[in-house]
Short mmCIF file of C-alpha atoms (C1' of nucleotides) in Angstrom, two decimals:
data_model
loop_
_atom_site.label_atom_id
_atom_site.label_comp_id
_atom_site.label_asym_id
_atom_site.label_seq_id
_atom_site.Cartn_x
_atom_site.Cartn_y
_atom_site.Cartn_z
CA MET N 114 0.12 -0.09 -0.05
CA THR N 115 1.22 3.39 -0.69
CA GLU N 116 0.53 7.27 0.36
CA CYS N 117 -2.97 8.20 -0.30
CA TYR N 118 -5.77 10.52 0.63
CA ILE N 119 -8.66 9.61 2.74
CA ARG N 120 -11.95 11.08 3.10
CA VAL N 121 -13.09 12.28 6.40
CA ALA N 122 -15.82 14.18 7.79
CA GLU N 123 -17.58 15.76 10.75
CA ASP N 124 -20.74 13.76 9.77
CA GLU N 125 -21.90 11.29 7.16
CA ASN N 126 -23.94 13.85 5.55
CA GLU N 127 -21.26 16.66 5.29
CA GLU N 128 -18.50 17.39 2.74
CA PRO N 129 -15.49 15.22 3.62
CA MET N 130 -12.15 16.68 3.67
CA GLU N 131 -9.02 14.65 2.18
CA ILE N 132 -6.10 13.94 4.48
CA PRO N 133 -3.04 12.22 3.74
CA SER N 134 -1.96 8.86 5.01
CA GLU N 135 1.65 7.76 5.79
CA GLU N 136 3.87 5.91 3.37
CA ASP N 137 2.85 2.66 4.82
CA GLY N 138 -0.73 3.28 4.24
CA THR N 139 -1.70 3.96 7.85
CA VAL N 140 -3.17 7.37 9.08
CA LEU N 141 -2.02 9.05 12.06
CA LEU N 142 -4.67 10.40 14.69
CA SER N 143 -2.71 13.55 14.98
CA THR N 144 -3.16 13.95 11.44
CA VAL N 145 -6.86 13.78 11.85
CA ALA N 146 -6.95 15.87 14.69
CA ALA N 147 -4.85 18.73 12.95
CA GLN N 148 -7.98 19.13 10.84
CA PHE N 149 -10.60 18.15 13.49
CA PRO N 150 -9.28 19.27 16.91
CA GLY N 151 -10.52 16.95 19.59
CA ALA N 152 -10.73 13.75 17.30
CA CYS N 153 -10.10 10.63 19.00
CA GLY N 154 -10.88 8.08 16.16
CA LEU N 155 -12.55 7.25 12.94
CA ARG N 156 -15.57 5.28 12.06
CA TYR N 157 -17.24 4.39 8.82
CA ARG N 158 -20.44 2.58 7.44
CA SER N 159 -19.65 -0.88 6.29
CA PRO N 160 -21.04 -1.37 2.63
CA VAL N 161 -21.80 -4.98 3.60
CA SER N 162 -23.49 -4.75 7.02
CA GLN N 163 -24.52 -1.17 6.71
CA CYS N 164 -23.46 -0.74 10.46
CA MET N 165 -21.07 1.77 11.64
CA ARG N 166 -17.87 0.32 12.29
CA GLY N 167 -14.80 1.57 14.33
CA VAL N 168 -11.45 2.00 12.57
CA ARG N 169 -8.73 0.20 14.52
CA LEU N 170 -6.56 2.63 16.42
CA VAL N 171 -3.18 1.32 17.91
CA GLU N 172 -0.90 3.88 19.59
CA GLY N 173 -2.15 6.80 17.78
CA VAL N 174 -1.95 5.03 14.35
CA LEU N 175 -5.25 4.30 12.57
CA HIS N 176 -5.23 1.26 10.24
CA ALA N 177 -7.34 0.80 7.00
CA PRO N 178 -10.11 -1.63 7.56
CA GLU N 179 -9.43 -3.97 4.64
CA SER N 180 -6.41 -3.82 2.28
CA ASP N 181 -7.12 -0.03 1.83
CA TRP N 182 -9.08 2.73 2.71
CA GLY N 183 -11.02 2.66 -0.39
CA ASN N 184 -13.45 5.37 -1.50
CA LEU N 185 -15.43 5.44 1.94
CA VAL N 186 -16.10 8.45 4.04
CA TYR N 187 -14.65 8.06 7.33
CA VAL N 188 -16.32 10.08 10.23
CA VAL N 189 -14.80 11.66 13.19
CA ASN N 190 -15.14 10.27 16.52
CA TYR N 191 -15.15 12.63 19.50
CA PRO N 192 -14.58 11.57 23.32
CA LYS N 193 -17.84 10.53 24.94
CA ASP N 194 -20.91 12.43 23.53
CA ASN N 195 -19.66 15.52 22.65
CA LYS N 196 -22.67 16.49 20.40
CA ARG N 197 -24.89 16.60 23.27
CA LYS N 198 -22.26 18.55 25.34
CA MET N 199 -22.15 21.21 22.85
CA ASP N 200 -25.77 22.02 23.10
CA GLU N 201 -25.48 22.13 26.85
CA MET N 202 -22.72 24.62 26.36
CA ASP N 203 -24.53 26.60 23.86
CA ALA N 204 -27.56 27.10 26.36
CA ALA N 205 -25.05 27.80 29.31
CA SER N 206 -23.23 30.31 27.28
CA ALA N 207 -26.49 31.96 26.21
CA VAL N 208 -27.40 32.64 29.86
CA LYS N 209 -23.91 34.08 30.38
CA ILE N 210 -24.17 36.51 27.63
CA LYS N 211 -27.05 38.16 28.83
CA ARG N 212 -25.11 39.04 32.17
CA GLY N 213 -22.41 40.57 29.81
CA VAL N 214 -18.98 39.39 28.33
CA GLN N 215 -17.58 36.60 30.28
CA LYS N 216 -14.17 36.90 31.30
CA THR N 217 -11.46 33.97 30.32
CA SER N 218 -9.02 32.68 32.89
CA ASP N 219 -5.93 30.82 32.49
CA LEU N 220 -6.39 26.98 32.20
CA ILE N 221 -3.66 24.38 33.43
CA VAL N 222 -2.78 21.92 30.88
CA LEU N 223 -2.03 18.56 32.53
CA GLY N 224 -0.32 15.58 31.20
CA LEU N 225 2.01 17.17 28.44
CA PRO N 226 4.66 15.15 26.85
CA TRP N 227 8.29 16.25 27.95
CA LYS N 228 8.95 17.21 24.63
CA THR N 229 6.01 19.54 23.98
CA THR N 230 7.21 23.31 23.58
CA GLU N 231 5.24 26.38 23.94
CA GLN N 232 5.18 26.60 20.34
CA ASP N 233 3.63 23.30 19.97
CA LEU N 234 1.04 24.33 22.52
CA LYS N 235 0.21 27.54 20.61
CA ASP N 236 0.05 25.57 17.24
CA TYR N 237 -2.44 23.02 18.68
CA PHE N 238 -4.73 25.40 20.61
CA SER N 239 -4.83 27.99 17.78
CA THR N 240 -6.97 25.29 16.19
CA PHE N 241 -9.64 26.22 18.70
CA GLY N 242 -9.63 29.96 18.72
CA GLU N 243 -7.29 32.79 19.46
CA VAL N 244 -4.53 32.18 21.93
CA ILE N 245 -3.16 35.03 23.93
CA MET N 246 -0.93 33.25 26.43
CA VAL N 247 0.77 29.83 26.61
CA GLN N 248 3.37 28.42 29.10
CA VAL N 249 5.40 25.40 29.67
CA LYS N 250 6.28 25.22 33.53
CA ARG N 251 9.90 23.82 33.15
CA ASP N 252 12.54 23.11 35.95
CA ALA N 253 14.66 26.15 36.39
CA LYS N 254 18.01 24.44 36.60
CA THR N 255 17.60 21.40 33.93
CA GLY N 256 14.85 23.28 31.58
CA ASN N 257 13.05 20.05 31.54
CA SER N 258 9.41 20.36 31.25
CA LYS N 259 7.29 19.44 34.27
CA GLY N 260 4.93 18.00 32.11
CA PHE N 261 2.25 20.94 32.51
CA GLY N 262 1.63 24.11 31.40
CA PHE N 263 -1.18 26.90 30.88
CA VAL N 264 -2.99 28.35 28.41
CA ARG N 265 -5.12 31.59 27.66
CA PHE N 266 -7.74 32.17 25.11
CA THR N 267 -9.59 35.48 23.94
CA ASP N 268 -12.82 34.11 23.95
CA TYR N 269 -14.69 32.43 26.66
CA GLU N 270 -16.57 29.95 24.20
CA THR N 271 -13.22 28.77 23.22
CA GLN N 272 -12.26 28.26 26.84
CA ILE N 273 -15.48 26.10 27.56
CA LYS N 274 -14.87 24.07 24.37
CA VAL N 275 -11.43 23.29 25.25
CA MET N 276 -12.29 22.42 28.86
CA SER N 277 -15.11 20.16 27.57
CA GLN N 278 -12.83 17.61 26.00
CA ARG N 279 -9.61 15.94 26.08
CA HIS N 280 -6.55 16.99 24.16
CA MET N 281 -4.31 14.52 22.09
CA ILE N 282 -0.96 16.51 22.18
CA ASP N 283 2.29 14.98 20.78
CA GLY N 284 0.83 11.58 21.41
CA ARG N 285 -0.50 11.75 24.99
CA TRP N 286 -4.06 12.80 26.43
CA CYS N 287 -3.98 15.88 28.04
CA ASP N 288 -6.44 17.79 30.26
CA CYS N 289 -7.43 21.45 30.53
CA LYS N 290 -8.84 22.42 33.57
CA LEU N 291 -9.42 25.56 35.75
CA PRO N 292 -6.49 25.85 38.10
CA ASN N 293 -6.77 25.25 41.82
CA SER N 294 -5.59 28.95 42.21
CA LYS N 295 -8.91 30.00 41.13
CA ALA N 296 -11.10 27.22 42.27
CA GLY N 297 -13.59 27.46 45.09
CA PRO N 298 -15.50 30.69 46.26
CA ASP N 299 -12.99 33.04 47.85
CA GLU N 300 -13.13 36.89 47.82
CA PRO N 301 -14.48 37.62 51.27
CA MET N 302 -14.34 41.22 51.93
CA ARG N 303 -14.74 44.15 50.20
CA SER N 304 -11.61 46.40 49.67
CA ARG N 305 -10.24 49.06 47.46
CA LYS N 306 -6.97 47.05 47.43
CA VAL N 307 -6.05 43.86 45.51
CA PHE N 308 -3.47 41.53 45.81
CA VAL N 309 -1.47 41.02 42.42
CA GLY N 310 0.00 37.63 42.33
CA ARG N 311 2.52 36.18 40.31
CA CYS N 312 4.42 39.19 39.58
CA THR N 313 7.71 39.09 37.89
CA GLU N 314 10.84 41.09 39.10
CA ASP N 315 10.94 43.31 36.15
CA MET N 316 7.52 45.22 36.97
CA THR N 317 7.93 48.45 38.44
CA VAL N 318 5.37 50.46 40.26
CA ASP N 319 5.12 52.90 37.62
CA GLU N 320 4.21 50.04 35.02
CA LEU N 321 1.63 48.48 37.45
CA ARG N 322 0.11 51.92 38.03
CA GLN N 323 0.05 52.46 34.11
CA PHE N 324 -1.62 49.20 33.67
CA PHE N 325 -4.00 49.25 36.23
CA MET N 326 -5.44 52.80 35.41
CA GLN N 327 -7.32 51.20 32.70
CA TYR N 328 -9.93 50.07 35.18
CA GLY N 329 -10.13 53.09 37.44
CA GLU N 330 -8.13 55.69 39.46
CA VAL N 331 -5.26 54.00 41.28
CA THR N 332 -4.32 55.53 44.50
CA ASP N 333 -1.60 53.21 45.39
CA VAL N 334 0.92 50.56 44.24
CA PHE N 335 3.03 48.63 46.61
CA ILE N 336 5.71 46.21 45.48
CA PRO N 337 7.44 44.16 48.80
CA LYS N 338 11.31 44.55 48.87
CA PRO N 339 13.18 42.23 48.28
CA PHE N 340 11.20 40.57 45.65
CA ARG N 341 8.23 38.47 46.45
CA ALA N 342 6.38 37.89 43.26
CA PHE N 343 3.34 39.97 44.46
CA ALA N 344 2.15 43.42 44.88
CA PHE N 345 -0.66 45.69 46.04
CA VAL N 346 -2.85 47.59 44.14
CA THR N 347 -5.26 50.21 45.64
CA PHE N 348 -8.06 51.88 43.71
CA ALA N 349 -10.05 55.11 44.45
CA ASP N 350 -13.35 52.91 43.95
CA ASP N 351 -13.78 49.72 45.78
CA GLN N 352 -15.93 48.52 42.97
CA VAL N 353 -13.34 48.73 40.51
CA ALA N 354 -10.97 46.73 42.78
CA GLN N 355 -13.57 43.94 43.41
CA SER N 356 -14.64 43.81 39.83
CA LEU N 357 -10.82 42.65 39.24
CA CYS N 358 -10.92 39.80 41.88
CA GLY N 359 -10.69 36.52 40.53
CA GLU N 360 -9.29 37.62 37.04
CA ASP N 361 -6.01 36.64 35.41
CA LEU N 362 -4.47 39.80 33.68
CA ILE N 363 -1.72 39.67 31.42
CA ILE N 364 1.04 42.28 32.20
CA LYS N 365 4.03 42.29 29.91
CA GLY N 366 3.30 38.92 28.87
CA THR N 367 2.93 37.54 32.30
CA SER N 368 -0.34 36.31 33.60
CA VAL N 369 -0.77 37.59 37.24
CA HIS N 370 -3.62 36.71 39.48
CA ILE N 371 -5.91 39.37 41.18
CA SER N 372 -7.60 38.40 44.40
CA ASN N 373 -8.53 40.45 47.61
CA ALA N 374 -5.94 41.76 49.94
CA GLU N 375 -6.98 40.27 53.06
CA PRO N 376 -6.44 41.96 56.50
CA LYS N 377 -4.61 39.88 58.75
CA HIS N 378 -5.69 41.38 62.16
CA ASN N 379 -8.86 43.39 62.16
CA ASN N 380 -8.56 46.41 64.36
CA SER N 381 -10.62 48.68 62.57
CA SER N 382 -13.28 48.71 65.36
CA PHE N 383 -10.75 50.63 67.43
CA PHE N 384 -9.30 52.99 64.80
CA PRO N 385 -11.95 53.34 61.78
CA SER N 386 -9.85 54.14 58.85
CA THR N 387 -11.92 57.21 58.14
CA PHE N 388 -11.08 58.78 61.30
CA PHE N 389 -7.21 59.06 59.99
CA MET N 390 -8.49 59.93 56.48
CA VAL N 391 -9.98 62.96 57.52
CA LYS N 392 -7.25 63.87 59.86
CA SER N 393 -4.05 62.73 57.91
CA PRO N 394 -3.99 60.95 54.64
CA SER N 395 -0.50 59.65 54.97
CA LEU N 396 -1.33 58.15 58.52
CA ALA N 397 -4.25 56.41 56.83
CA ALA N 398 -2.29 54.78 54.11
CA MET N 399 0.39 53.63 56.98
CA PHE N 400 -2.59 52.16 58.64
CA GLU N 401 -3.82 50.26 55.68
CA ARG N 402 -0.61 49.06 54.86
CA SER N 403 -0.24 47.53 58.42
CA GLN N 404 -3.48 46.03 58.16
CA TYR N 405 -3.11 43.90 54.87
CA GLN N 406 -1.16 40.91 54.44
CA PHE N 407 -1.24 38.18 51.48
CA PRO N 408 -4.26 36.09 51.19
CA SER N 409 -3.92 32.77 53.07
CA SER N 410 -4.27 31.03 49.59
CA HIS N 411 -0.77 32.60 48.81
CA VAL N 412 0.99 31.93 51.94
"C1'" DG O 96 20.30 10.88 29.96
"C1'" DT O 97 15.32 8.71 34.78
"C1'" DT O 98 9.57 10.64 35.79
"C1'" DG O 99 3.18 11.06 34.94
"C1'" DA O 100 -0.09 12.98 39.66
"C1'" DG O 101 -0.53 17.72 40.16
"C1'" DC O 102 -1.10 23.39 40.41
"C1'" DG O 103 1.61 29.18 38.06
"C1'" DT O 104 7.68 33.25 41.33
"C1'" DT O 105 13.53 33.24 36.23
#
DNA sequence: GTTGAGCGTT
């Protein structure tokens, strides 16, 4: 058997696309997935039995049913019952659109092959939608991949779609999930100050101020020294601060996580900050600063 | 130069 093209379609009634086989006549699942992201196999209607038959799949390699692939149209298989999930997804996103544009967040990608690079991730996930950030986490010393990474999409629908299925990346099944850092209901109190996690050392007070200005008036930026990979940003309006909590924002190509700046002690009943504010703004600032530590989730 | 559930600081 020699190299050829086989006809593959999303559905029996849809127009097929021709995809190439290998020299030995087999077809790689990754070749199918390149055109049909999320594909996990192929099936076809047997001319003899008129039943759908599965194509043999061994370690990412699809084998022709008979001596060759023939002129049949092969239909793409997706994990579980993806069609029904799509309907649920559309209904869910329709509800959410009414409440405004959904913010996307970083997704953790688990199970990456050691060899997979950020370019590989970008290439793969771009088939779902516009990608605005990818990371492969590596050992600082050896540079070896830790086997997981992160991805961020422009559109929320893309994020939902990507989370709803498994992913064949460089020969391994990977999962995309919401990272633990943003799981569970946190965000307890209302504050004008937010905690900015995962800062990099090159971020300056000025740059953070410039960046956060787009959301509202910034009254203070505090970066602990020596470098501790987080910062505090205070807004004039607490609603601005609250609206950012839980979000992943991208500053200079780095994804930072916004959460509430949590007070470690609560002495405000003895010395309400409003008392200091009318008397002395600088004292009020000192007071606020002494009250807030990093949230427990980041300790 | 190894590994395979997890969780992001260069």
